[in-house]
Amino acid sequence: MKQNRVLWLLDRLERAPWADPAIDRLGSAIRSLPLGRGRDLLHGRWLGHPVHPLMVQVPIGSWLSAAVLDTRPGRSREAGVLVGVGLAAAAPSALAGAVDWAELHREQARVGLVHAMANWTAVGLYAASLASRLKGRTAAGRAYGYLGLTAVGVGGLLGGHLAYRQASGANHAEEVPHVVRAGWHRIGAVADFPAEQPVRRAVDNVPVLVVRETGGTIHALAERCSHLAGPLSEGTVADGCVQCPWHGSVFRLSDGWNVQGPATAPQPAFDTRIVDGYVEVRLRRAGREANGEWSGPGMDRAHGRAG
């Protein structure tokens, strides 16, 4: 059976380096924008997943509704209003998408660039549609509108490829609770974990980040960043947090909470304890918070007293 032609073209696009210089310059420019806390707002950290797919529903819905009205005689005025609503909503939607795009892997960024080009083509066509309608050129306004909707469809196809095939906005740590078995897992002697140094271990083939604080407290999180699976064990530990080396997401060591994006989902956290000088971890399931399972330096929870 031959490969689907559309998928073949998309795979070619992922591997095509022709736009890489532009991607580097544009990505750098977007990352340097002085957005402050607004950057996390645009990423959707407050929502728990990217906000861009939610925001684009307004322009897409408005333009699709305008296309339906354009099939009805005498409804060009209402269709024009919807075209204008879509244009007004396109700018903030595009900004949210651009902030996400600037933090993607190279293959994803290549597809994302063409996705953005298709959407901006749609914006240009809809701007021409609105201008034509305001001048009384209804037929031209409709034609530009239908061309714009076609461009939106192409952009949507590429956006779906980004989201579902390339997992650009997915939580890359979501599978951890489904893979790690319940119960305690021994991961090494206390001496194997130097203070304030991130160490990588594995539980049921799931990479785990382990950090022992200077005071002896031990923290453990899923090691692959929820944003794009960056290796947190190669990141920087400071102020009770770990920063992903790939895109700068910051997670609280005590509970995995994502305190800074672009990650929109927290890291799965593990309870920790020391038994006979060995560190054991247990995945912290929903409804079970950290409850003193860790025992301080020289303490042995199995015996409930200092070693």
PDB file of C-alpha atoms in Angstrom:
ATOM      1  CA  MET A   1       0.000   0.000   0.000  1.00  0.00           C
ATOM      2  CA  LYS A   2       1.372   3.394  -0.993  1.00  0.00           C
ATOM      3  CA  GLN A   3       1.903   6.100   1.586  1.00  0.00           C
ATOM      4  CA  ASN A   4      -0.784   8.743   1.850  1.00  0.00           C
ATOM      5  CA  ARG A   5       0.266  11.582  -0.457  1.00  0.00           C
ATOM      6  CA  VAL A   6      -0.576  14.299   2.060  1.00  0.00           C
ATOM      7  CA  LEU A   7       1.455  12.593   4.785  1.00  0.00           C
ATOM      8  CA  TRP A   8       4.332  12.174   2.332  1.00  0.00           C
ATOM      9  CA  LEU A   9       4.296  15.897   1.614  1.00  0.00           C
ATOM     10  CA  LEU A  10       4.135  16.747   5.306  1.00  0.00           C
ATOM     11  CA  ASP A  11       7.028  14.407   6.081  1.00  0.00           C
ATOM     12  CA  ARG A  12       9.024  16.123   3.329  1.00  0.00           C
ATOM     13  CA  LEU A  13       8.186  19.480   4.858  1.00  0.00           C
ATOM     14  CA  GLU A  14       9.474  18.351   8.265  1.00  0.00           C
ATOM     15  CA  ARG A  15      12.830  17.438   6.735  1.00  0.00           C
ATOM     16  CA  ALA A  16      13.193  20.470   4.426  1.00  0.00           C
ATOM     17  CA  PRO A  17      15.900  22.877   5.680  1.00  0.00           C
ATOM     18  CA  TRP A  18      15.168  25.720   3.256  1.00  0.00           C
ATOM     19  CA  ALA A  19      13.528  27.947   5.875  1.00  0.00           C
ATOM     20  CA  ASP A  20      15.887  27.227   8.776  1.00  0.00           C
ATOM     21  CA  PRO A  21      17.721  30.601   8.635  1.00  0.00           C
ATOM     22  CA  ALA A  22      14.390  32.444   8.725  1.00  0.00           C
ATOM     23  CA  ILE A  23      13.172  30.194  11.539  1.00  0.00           C
ATOM     24  CA  ASP A  24      16.270  31.005  13.602  1.00  0.00           C
ATOM     25  CA  ARG A  25      15.930  34.768  13.119  1.00  0.00           C
ATOM     26  CA  LEU A  26      12.185  34.869  13.657  1.00  0.00           C
ATOM     27  CA  GLY A  27      12.311  32.563  16.666  1.00  0.00           C
ATOM     28  CA  SER A  28      15.011  34.675  18.285  1.00  0.00           C
ATOM     29  CA  ALA A  29      12.988  37.842  17.689  1.00  0.00           C
ATOM     30  CA  ILE A  30       9.863  36.331  19.250  1.00  0.00           C
ATOM     31  CA  ARG A  31      11.759  35.056  22.285  1.00  0.00           C
ATOM     32  CA  SER A  32      13.244  38.533  22.815  1.00  0.00           C
ATOM     33  CA  LEU A  33       9.853  40.275  22.930  1.00  0.00           C
ATOM     34  CA  PRO A  34       9.420  42.015  26.324  1.00  0.00           C
ATOM     35  CA  LEU A  35       6.257  40.114  27.244  1.00  0.00           C
ATOM     36  CA  GLY A  36       7.075  39.474  30.900  1.00  0.00           C
ATOM     37  CA  ARG A  37       4.412  37.406  32.620  1.00  0.00           C
ATOM     38  CA  GLY A  38       2.287  37.790  29.527  1.00  0.00           C
ATOM     39  CA  ARG A  39       4.403  35.101  27.878  1.00  0.00           C
ATOM     40  CA  ASP A  40       3.109  32.416  30.250  1.00  0.00           C
ATOM     41  CA  LEU A  41      -0.395  33.799  29.743  1.00  0.00           C
ATOM     42  CA  LEU A  42      -0.021  33.338  25.990  1.00  0.00           C
ATOM     43  CA  HIS A  43       1.455  29.860  26.436  1.00  0.00           C
ATOM     44  CA  GLY A  44      -1.631  28.869  28.434  1.00  0.00           C
ATOM     45  CA  ARG A  45       0.111  27.874  31.679  1.00  0.00           C
ATOM     46  CA  TRP A  46      -2.923  29.203  33.569  1.00  0.00           C
ATOM     47  CA  LEU A  47      -5.186  26.954  31.494  1.00  0.00           C
ATOM     48  CA  GLY A  48      -3.153  23.763  31.751  1.00  0.00           C
ATOM     49  CA  HIS A  49      -2.666  23.412  28.006  1.00  0.00           C
ATOM     50  CA  PRO A  50      -1.806  25.717  25.065  1.00  0.00           C
ATOM     51  CA  VAL A  51      -4.264  28.598  24.698  1.00  0.00           C
ATOM     52  CA  HIS A  52      -3.678  29.096  20.955  1.00  0.00           C
ATOM     53  CA  PRO A  53      -6.043  26.285  19.829  1.00  0.00           C
ATOM     54  CA  LEU A  54      -8.791  27.840  21.957  1.00  0.00           C
ATOM     55  CA  MET A  55      -8.237  31.352  20.641  1.00  0.00           C
ATOM     56  CA  VAL A  56      -8.335  30.384  16.972  1.00  0.00           C
ATOM     57  CA  GLN A  57     -11.905  29.152  17.367  1.00  0.00           C
ATOM     58  CA  VAL A  58     -13.100  32.772  17.198  1.00  0.00           C
ATOM     59  CA  PRO A  59     -11.678  33.708  13.773  1.00  0.00           C
ATOM     60  CA  ILE A  60     -12.343  30.262  12.300  1.00  0.00           C
ATOM     61  CA  GLY A  61     -15.915  30.209  13.590  1.00  0.00           C
ATOM     62  CA  SER A  62     -16.562  33.769  12.445  1.00  0.00           C
ATOM     63  CA  TRP A  63     -15.231  33.157   8.962  1.00  0.00           C
ATOM     64  CA  LEU A  64     -17.036  29.859   8.552  1.00  0.00           C
ATOM     65  CA  SER A  65     -20.285  31.524   9.640  1.00  0.00           C
ATOM     66  CA  ALA A  66     -19.648  34.338   7.163  1.00  0.00           C
ATOM     67  CA  ALA A  67     -19.238  31.761   4.392  1.00  0.00           C
ATOM     68  CA  VAL A  68     -22.610  30.242   5.300  1.00  0.00           C
ATOM     69  CA  LEU A  69     -24.299  33.650   5.265  1.00  0.00           C
ATOM     70  CA  ASP A  70     -22.739  34.397   1.882  1.00  0.00           C
ATOM     71  CA  THR A  71     -24.827  31.568   0.450  1.00  0.00           C
ATOM     72  CA  ARG A  72     -27.981  33.476   1.417  1.00  0.00           C
ATOM     73  CA  PRO A  73     -29.163  36.478  -0.661  1.00  0.00           C
ATOM     74  CA  GLY A  74     -29.134  39.801   1.143  1.00  0.00           C
ATOM     75  CA  ARG A  75     -26.924  38.685   4.061  1.00  0.00           C
ATOM     76  CA  SER A  76     -23.670  40.262   2.892  1.00  0.00           C
ATOM     77  CA  ARG A  77     -23.800  42.945   5.621  1.00  0.00           C
ATOM     78  CA  GLU A  78     -23.984  40.349   8.403  1.00  0.00           C
ATOM     79  CA  ALA A  79     -21.282  38.290   6.714  1.00  0.00           C
ATOM     80  CA  GLY A  80     -19.077  41.384   6.585  1.00  0.00           C
ATOM     81  CA  VAL A  81     -19.489  41.907  10.330  1.00  0.00           C
ATOM     82  CA  LEU A  82     -18.367  38.344  10.963  1.00  0.00           C
ATOM     83  CA  VAL A  83     -15.377  38.788   8.673  1.00  0.00           C
ATOM     84  CA  GLY A  84     -14.396  41.835  10.733  1.00  0.00           C
ATOM     85  CA  VAL A  85     -14.785  39.934  14.007  1.00  0.00           C
ATOM     86  CA  GLY A  86     -12.525  37.209  12.679  1.00  0.00           C
ATOM     87  CA  LEU A  87      -9.888  39.721  11.627  1.00  0.00           C
ATOM     88  CA  ALA A  88      -9.945  41.393  15.055  1.00  0.00           C
ATOM     89  CA  ALA A  89      -9.482  38.039  16.799  1.00  0.00           C
ATOM     90  CA  ALA A  90      -6.737  36.849  14.457  1.00  0.00           C
ATOM     91  CA  ALA A  91      -3.969  39.070  15.878  1.00  0.00           C
ATOM     92  CA  PRO A  92      -4.023  37.843  19.514  1.00  0.00           C
ATOM     93  CA  SER A  93      -4.494  34.277  18.283  1.00  0.00           C
ATOM     94  CA  ALA A  94      -1.448  34.619  16.059  1.00  0.00           C
ATOM     95  CA  LEU A  95       0.624  36.095  18.898  1.00  0.00           C
ATOM     96  CA  ALA A  96      -0.197  33.136  21.153  1.00  0.00           C
ATOM     97  CA  GLY A  97       0.710  30.743  18.353  1.00  0.00           C
ATOM     98  CA  ALA A  98       3.972  32.570  17.647  1.00  0.00           C
ATOM     99  CA  VAL A  99       5.068  32.385  21.295  1.00  0.00           C
ATOM    100  CA  ASP A 100       4.448  28.623  21.271  1.00  0.00           C
ATOM    101  CA  TRP A 101       6.111  28.203  17.875  1.00  0.00           C
ATOM    102  CA  ALA A 102       9.333  29.875  19.007  1.00  0.00           C
ATOM    103  CA  GLU A 103       9.885  27.039  21.532  1.00  0.00           C
ATOM    104  CA  LEU A 104       9.428  24.082  19.166  1.00  0.00           C
ATOM    105  CA  HIS A 105      11.829  21.496  17.807  1.00  0.00           C
ATOM    106  CA  ARG A 106      13.244  22.151  14.362  1.00  0.00           C
ATOM    107  CA  GLU A 107      10.944  19.719  12.522  1.00  0.00           C
ATOM    108  CA  GLN A 108       7.897  21.151  14.264  1.00  0.00           C
ATOM    109  CA  ALA A 109       8.996  24.722  13.580  1.00  0.00           C
ATOM    110  CA  ARG A 110       9.254  23.978   9.849  1.00  0.00           C
ATOM    111  CA  VAL A 111       5.660  22.799   9.702  1.00  0.00           C
ATOM    112  CA  GLY A 112       4.590  25.603  12.009  1.00  0.00           C
ATOM    113  CA  LEU A 113       6.089  28.251   9.764  1.00  0.00           C
ATOM    114  CA  VAL A 114       4.040  27.085   6.782  1.00  0.00           C
ATOM    115  CA  HIS A 115       1.013  26.814   9.074  1.00  0.00           C
ATOM    116  CA  ALA A 116       1.489  30.475   9.985  1.00  0.00           C
ATOM    117  CA  MET A 117       2.011  31.459   6.343  1.00  0.00           C
ATOM    118  CA  ALA A 118      -1.269  29.802   5.390  1.00  0.00           C
ATOM    119  CA  ASN A 119      -3.094  31.592   8.190  1.00  0.00           C
ATOM    120  CA  TRP A 120      -1.614  34.977   7.334  1.00  0.00           C
ATOM    121  CA  THR A 121      -2.590  34.396   3.725  1.00  0.00           C
ATOM    122  CA  ALA A 122      -6.111  33.841   5.029  1.00  0.00           C
ATOM    123  CA  VAL A 123      -5.924  37.094   7.002  1.00  0.00           C
ATOM    124  CA  GLY A 124      -4.853  38.970   3.877  1.00  0.00           C
ATOM    125  CA  LEU A 125      -7.674  37.487   1.831  1.00  0.00           C
ATOM    126  CA  TYR A 126     -10.245  38.279   4.496  1.00  0.00           C
ATOM    127  CA  ALA A 127      -8.926  41.836   4.770  1.00  0.00           C
ATOM    128  CA  ALA A 128      -9.450  42.135   1.012  1.00  0.00           C
ATOM    129  CA  SER A 129     -12.907  40.621   1.443  1.00  0.00           C
ATOM    130  CA  LEU A 130     -13.873  43.197   4.065  1.00  0.00           C
ATOM    131  CA  ALA A 131     -12.483  46.069   2.003  1.00  0.00           C
ATOM    132  CA  SER A 132     -14.455  44.898  -1.030  1.00  0.00           C
ATOM    133  CA  ARG A 133     -17.664  44.643   0.986  1.00  0.00           C
ATOM    134  CA  LEU A 134     -17.207  48.157   2.390  1.00  0.00           C
ATOM    135  CA  LYS A 135     -16.870  49.458  -1.173  1.00  0.00           C
ATOM    136  CA  GLY A 136     -20.069  47.689  -2.219  1.00  0.00           C
ATOM    137  CA  ARG A 137     -18.264  45.025  -4.251  1.00  0.00           C
ATOM    138  CA  THR A 138     -20.224  42.167  -2.736  1.00  0.00           C
ATOM    139  CA  ALA A 139     -19.294  39.522  -5.290  1.00  0.00           C
ATOM    140  CA  ALA A 140     -15.581  40.212  -4.882  1.00  0.00           C
ATOM    141  CA  GLY A 141     -16.003  40.188  -1.101  1.00  0.00           C
ATOM    142  CA  ARG A 142     -17.555  36.744  -1.260  1.00  0.00           C
ATOM    143  CA  ALA A 143     -14.857  35.439  -3.593  1.00  0.00           C
ATOM    144  CA  TYR A 144     -12.060  36.674  -1.354  1.00  0.00           C
ATOM    145  CA  GLY A 145     -13.890  35.178   1.618  1.00  0.00           C
ATOM    146  CA  TYR A 146     -14.096  31.724   0.097  1.00  0.00           C
ATOM    147  CA  LEU A 147     -10.431  31.876  -0.894  1.00  0.00           C
ATOM    148  CA  GLY A 148      -9.624  32.886   2.678  1.00  0.00           C
ATOM    149  CA  LEU A 149     -11.598  29.949   4.035  1.00  0.00           C
ATOM    150  CA  THR A 150      -9.595  27.640   1.780  1.00  0.00           C
ATOM    151  CA  ALA A 151      -6.355  29.034   3.203  1.00  0.00           C
ATOM    152  CA  VAL A 152      -7.751  28.562   6.726  1.00  0.00           C
ATOM    153  CA  GLY A 153      -8.423  24.923   5.867  1.00  0.00           C
ATOM    154  CA  VAL A 154      -4.831  24.415   4.758  1.00  0.00           C
ATOM    155  CA  GLY A 155      -3.612  26.080   7.942  1.00  0.00           C
ATOM    156  CA  GLY A 156      -5.895  23.856   9.996  1.00  0.00           C
ATOM    157  CA  LEU A 157      -4.536  20.726   8.344  1.00  0.00           C
ATOM    158  CA  LEU A 158      -0.986  21.787   9.193  1.00  0.00           C
ATOM    159  CA  GLY A 159      -2.029  22.741  12.717  1.00  0.00           C
ATOM    160  CA  GLY A 160      -3.563  19.320  13.218  1.00  0.00           C
ATOM    161  CA  HIS A 161      -0.351  17.701  12.010  1.00  0.00           C
ATOM    162  CA  LEU A 162       1.601  19.795  14.508  1.00  0.00           C
ATOM    163  CA  ALA A 163      -0.686  18.959  17.401  1.00  0.00           C
ATOM    164  CA  TYR A 164      -1.422  15.284  16.804  1.00  0.00           C
ATOM    165  CA  ARG A 165       1.363  13.784  14.711  1.00  0.00           C
ATOM    166  CA  GLN A 166       4.215  15.937  16.008  1.00  0.00           C
ATOM    167  CA  ALA A 167       2.720  16.389  19.523  1.00  0.00           C
ATOM    168  CA  SER A 168       3.773  20.031  19.660  1.00  0.00           C
ATOM    169  CA  GLY A 169       1.318  20.984  22.404  1.00  0.00           C
ATOM    170  CA  ALA A 170       0.887  17.645  24.126  1.00  0.00           C
ATOM    171  CA  ASN A 171       1.828  16.854  27.715  1.00  0.00           C
ATOM    172  CA  HIS A 172       4.914  14.674  27.265  1.00  0.00           C
ATOM    173  CA  ALA A 173       4.724  13.389  30.832  1.00  0.00           C
ATOM    174  CA  GLU A 174       1.077  12.302  30.752  1.00  0.00           C
ATOM    175  CA  GLU A 175       1.826   8.613  30.333  1.00  0.00           C
ATOM    176  CA  VAL A 176       3.912   8.331  33.516  1.00  0.00           C
ATOM    177  CA  PRO A 177       1.007   7.432  35.885  1.00  0.00           C
ATOM    178  CA  HIS A 178      -0.088   4.753  33.416  1.00  0.00           C
ATOM    179  CA  VAL A 179       3.349   3.121  33.192  1.00  0.00           C
ATOM    180  CA  VAL A 180       4.829   3.252  36.683  1.00  0.00           C
ATOM    181  CA  ARG A 181       3.552   0.462  38.917  1.00  0.00           C
ATOM    182  CA  ALA A 182       2.112   1.246  42.323  1.00  0.00           C
ATOM    183  CA  GLY A 183       4.286   0.847  45.383  1.00  0.00           C
ATOM    184  CA  TRP A 184       7.821   1.715  46.389  1.00  0.00           C
ATOM    185  CA  HIS A 185      10.821   1.325  44.073  1.00  0.00           C
ATOM    186  CA  ARG A 186      14.439   1.297  45.237  1.00  0.00           C
ATOM    187  CA  ILE A 187      16.630   3.522  43.057  1.00  0.00           C
ATOM    188  CA  GLY A 188      19.996   3.607  44.792  1.00  0.00           C
ATOM    189  CA  ALA A 189      21.977   4.359  47.929  1.00  0.00           C
ATOM    190  CA  VAL A 190      21.768   7.812  49.479  1.00  0.00           C
ATOM    191  CA  ALA A 191      25.455   8.314  48.683  1.00  0.00           C
ATOM    192  CA  ASP A 192      24.644   7.975  44.987  1.00  0.00           C
ATOM    193  CA  PHE A 193      22.886  11.358  45.055  1.00  0.00           C
ATOM    194  CA  PRO A 194      25.270  14.291  45.606  1.00  0.00           C
ATOM    195  CA  ALA A 195      23.657  17.313  47.237  1.00  0.00           C
ATOM    196  CA  GLU A 196      22.017  19.811  44.864  1.00  0.00           C
ATOM    197  CA  GLN A 197      23.003  17.754  41.812  1.00  0.00           C
ATOM    198  CA  PRO A 198      20.308  16.407  39.470  1.00  0.00           C
ATOM    199  CA  VAL A 199      20.638  12.650  39.018  1.00  0.00           C
ATOM    200  CA  ARG A 200      18.800  10.473  36.504  1.00  0.00           C
ATOM    201  CA  ARG A 201      17.377   7.105  37.510  1.00  0.00           C
ATOM    202  CA  ALA A 202      14.639   4.896  36.050  1.00  0.00           C
ATOM    203  CA  VAL A 203      11.516   3.271  37.461  1.00  0.00           C
ATOM    204  CA  ASP A 204       9.730   0.775  35.213  1.00  0.00           C
ATOM    205  CA  ASN A 205      11.765   2.204  32.318  1.00  0.00           C
ATOM    206  CA  VAL A 206      10.474   5.704  33.089  1.00  0.00           C
ATOM    207  CA  PRO A 207      13.307   8.230  33.603  1.00  0.00           C
ATOM    208  CA  VAL A 208      13.178   9.892  37.030  1.00  0.00           C
ATOM    209  CA  LEU A 209      14.967  13.032  38.185  1.00  0.00           C
ATOM    210  CA  VAL A 210      16.301  12.823  41.753  1.00  0.00           C
ATOM    211  CA  VAL A 211      17.656  15.813  43.677  1.00  0.00           C
ATOM    212  CA  ARG A 212      18.944  15.690  47.255  1.00  0.00           C
ATOM    213  CA  GLU A 213      18.996  19.051  48.972  1.00  0.00           C
ATOM    214  CA  THR A 214      21.909  20.132  51.169  1.00  0.00           C
ATOM    215  CA  GLY A 215      19.734  19.586  54.232  1.00  0.00           C
ATOM    216  CA  GLY A 216      18.996  16.027  53.178  1.00  0.00           C
ATOM    217  CA  THR A 217      15.507  16.318  51.711  1.00  0.00           C
ATOM    218  CA  ILE A 218      15.140  14.200  48.600  1.00  0.00           C
ATOM    219  CA  HIS A 219      12.853  15.110  45.698  1.00  0.00           C
ATOM    220  CA  ALA A 220      11.942  13.028  42.666  1.00  0.00           C
ATOM    221  CA  LEU A 221      10.078  14.033  39.504  1.00  0.00           C
ATOM    222  CA  ALA A 222       9.450  12.490  36.109  1.00  0.00           C
ATOM    223  CA  GLU A 223      12.645  13.340  34.256  1.00  0.00           C
ATOM    224  CA  ARG A 224      11.299  14.133  30.782  1.00  0.00           C
ATOM    225  CA  CYS A 225       9.909  17.682  30.595  1.00  0.00           C
ATOM    226  CA  SER A 226       6.180  17.838  30.007  1.00  0.00           C
ATOM    227  CA  HIS A 227       6.719  20.507  27.346  1.00  0.00           C
ATOM    228  CA  LEU A 228       8.779  18.660  24.743  1.00  0.00           C
ATOM    229  CA  ALA A 229      10.453  15.859  26.728  1.00  0.00           C
ATOM    230  CA  GLY A 230      13.640  17.755  27.523  1.00  0.00           C
ATOM    231  CA  PRO A 231      16.077  16.023  29.936  1.00  0.00           C
ATOM    232  CA  LEU A 232      15.556  17.702  33.308  1.00  0.00           C
ATOM    233  CA  SER A 233      18.546  15.800  34.732  1.00  0.00           C
ATOM    234  CA  GLU A 234      20.716  18.032  32.526  1.00  0.00           C
ATOM    235  CA  GLY A 235      18.987  21.158  33.792  1.00  0.00           C
ATOM    236  CA  THR A 236      19.822  23.686  36.484  1.00  0.00           C
ATOM    237  CA  VAL A 237      18.728  23.289  40.105  1.00  0.00           C
ATOM    238  CA  ALA A 238      18.168  26.490  42.094  1.00  0.00           C
ATOM    239  CA  ASP A 239      15.760  27.847  44.718  1.00  0.00           C
ATOM    240  CA  GLY A 240      13.937  24.552  45.093  1.00  0.00           C
ATOM    241  CA  CYS A 241      13.252  24.262  41.359  1.00  0.00           C
ATOM    242  CA  VAL A 242      14.728  22.678  38.257  1.00  0.00           C
ATOM    243  CA  GLN A 243      14.928  24.443  34.906  1.00  0.00           C
ATOM    244  CA  CYS A 244      14.705  22.473  31.667  1.00  0.00           C
ATOM    245  CA  PRO A 245      17.852  22.938  29.548  1.00  0.00           C
ATOM    246  CA  TRP A 246      15.919  22.969  26.273  1.00  0.00           C
ATOM    247  CA  HIS A 247      13.297  25.681  26.541  1.00  0.00           C
ATOM    248  CA  GLY A 248      13.604  27.036  30.067  1.00  0.00           C
ATOM    249  CA  SER A 249      10.493  25.633  31.737  1.00  0.00           C
ATOM    250  CA  VAL A 250      10.824  25.709  35.531  1.00  0.00           C
ATOM    251  CA  PHE A 251       9.328  23.071  37.840  1.00  0.00           C
ATOM    252  CA  ARG A 252       9.065  23.041  41.629  1.00  0.00           C
ATOM    253  CA  LEU A 253      10.954  20.053  43.018  1.00  0.00           C
ATOM    254  CA  SER A 254       8.587  19.493  45.927  1.00  0.00           C
ATOM    255  CA  ASP A 255       5.530  18.763  43.791  1.00  0.00           C
ATOM    256  CA  GLY A 256       6.443  19.177  40.111  1.00  0.00           C
ATOM    257  CA  TRP A 257       4.363  22.326  39.667  1.00  0.00           C
ATOM    258  CA  ASN A 258       5.260  24.273  36.530  1.00  0.00           C
ATOM    259  CA  VAL A 259       6.082  27.713  37.888  1.00  0.00           C
ATOM    260  CA  GLN A 260       7.286  29.039  34.529  1.00  0.00           C
ATOM    261  CA  GLY A 261       6.488  28.090  30.940  1.00  0.00           C
ATOM    262  CA  PRO A 262       6.516  27.232  28.152  1.00  0.00           C
ATOM    263  CA  ALA A 263       5.421  24.028  29.884  1.00  0.00           C
ATOM    264  CA  THR A 264       1.689  24.123  30.577  1.00  0.00           C
ATOM    265  CA  ALA A 265       1.515  20.855  32.551  1.00  0.00           C
ATOM    266  CA  PRO A 266       3.314  19.945  35.803  1.00  0.00           C
ATOM    267  CA  GLN A 267       5.750  17.085  36.197  1.00  0.00           C
ATOM    268  CA  PRO A 268       4.512  13.882  37.875  1.00  0.00           C
ATOM    269  CA  ALA A 269       6.042  13.843  41.359  1.00  0.00           C
ATOM    270  CA  PHE A 270       7.194  10.945  43.524  1.00  0.00           C
ATOM    271  CA  ASP A 271       7.093  10.444  47.273  1.00  0.00           C
ATOM    272  CA  THR A 272      10.516   9.521  48.627  1.00  0.00           C
ATOM    273  CA  ARG A 273      11.830   7.704  51.664  1.00  0.00           C
ATOM    274  CA  ILE A 274      15.058   6.194  52.939  1.00  0.00           C
ATOM    275  CA  VAL A 275      15.131   2.554  53.997  1.00  0.00           C
ATOM    276  CA  ASP A 276      18.376   1.080  55.358  1.00  0.00           C
ATOM    277  CA  GLY A 277      20.417   3.751  53.605  1.00  0.00           C
ATOM    278  CA  TYR A 278      18.684   3.352  50.248  1.00  0.00           C
ATOM    279  CA  VAL A 279      16.367   5.813  48.508  1.00  0.00           C
ATOM    280  CA  GLU A 280      12.951   4.536  47.486  1.00  0.00           C
ATOM    281  CA  VAL A 281      10.348   6.394  45.448  1.00  0.00           C
ATOM    282  CA  ARG A 282       6.626   5.971  44.920  1.00  0.00           C
ATOM    283  CA  LEU A 283       4.587   7.775  42.282  1.00  0.00           C
ATOM    284  CA  ARG A 284       2.355  10.344  43.918  1.00  0.00           C
ATOM    285  CA  ARG A 285      -1.093   9.439  42.628  1.00  0.00           C
ATOM    286  CA  ALA A 286      -4.055  11.783  42.333  1.00  0.00           C
ATOM    287  CA  GLY A 287      -5.579  12.460  45.728  1.00  0.00           C
ATOM    288  CA  ARG A 288      -2.401  11.515  47.579  1.00  0.00           C
ATOM    289  CA  GLU A 289      -0.237  14.458  48.483  1.00  0.00           C
ATOM    290  CA  ALA A 290       3.219  14.545  49.940  1.00  0.00           C
ATOM    291  CA  ASN A 291       2.669  13.500  53.520  1.00  0.00           C
ATOM    292  CA  GLY A 292       6.010  13.118  55.179  1.00  0.00           C
ATOM    293  CA  GLU A 293       6.951   9.904  53.387  1.00  0.00           C
ATOM    294  CA  TRP A 294      10.467  11.247  53.130  1.00  0.00           C
ATOM    295  CA  SER A 295      12.583  10.695  56.205  1.00  0.00           C
ATOM    296  CA  GLY A 296      15.361  13.133  56.911  1.00  0.00           C
ATOM    297  CA  PRO A 297      19.084  12.424  56.974  1.00  0.00           C
ATOM    298  CA  GLY A 298      19.877   9.334  58.953  1.00  0.00           C
ATOM    299  CA  MET A 299      16.192   8.479  59.435  1.00  0.00           C
ATOM    300  CA  ASP A 300      14.718   5.160  58.447  1.00  0.00           C
ATOM    301  CA  ARG A 301      10.958   5.193  57.884  1.00  0.00           C
ATOM    302  CA  ALA A 302      10.879   1.435  57.947  1.00  0.00           C
ATOM    303  CA  HIS A 303      11.926   1.543  61.604  1.00  0.00           C
ATOM    304  CA  GLY A 304      10.562   5.001  62.465  1.00  0.00           C
ATOM    305  CA  ARG A 305      13.698   6.216  64.251  1.00  0.00           C
ATOM    306  CA  ALA A 306      17.108   7.602  63.538  1.00  0.00           C
ATOM    307  CA  GLY A 307      19.614   5.220  62.107  1.00  0.00           C
TER     308      GLY A 307
END
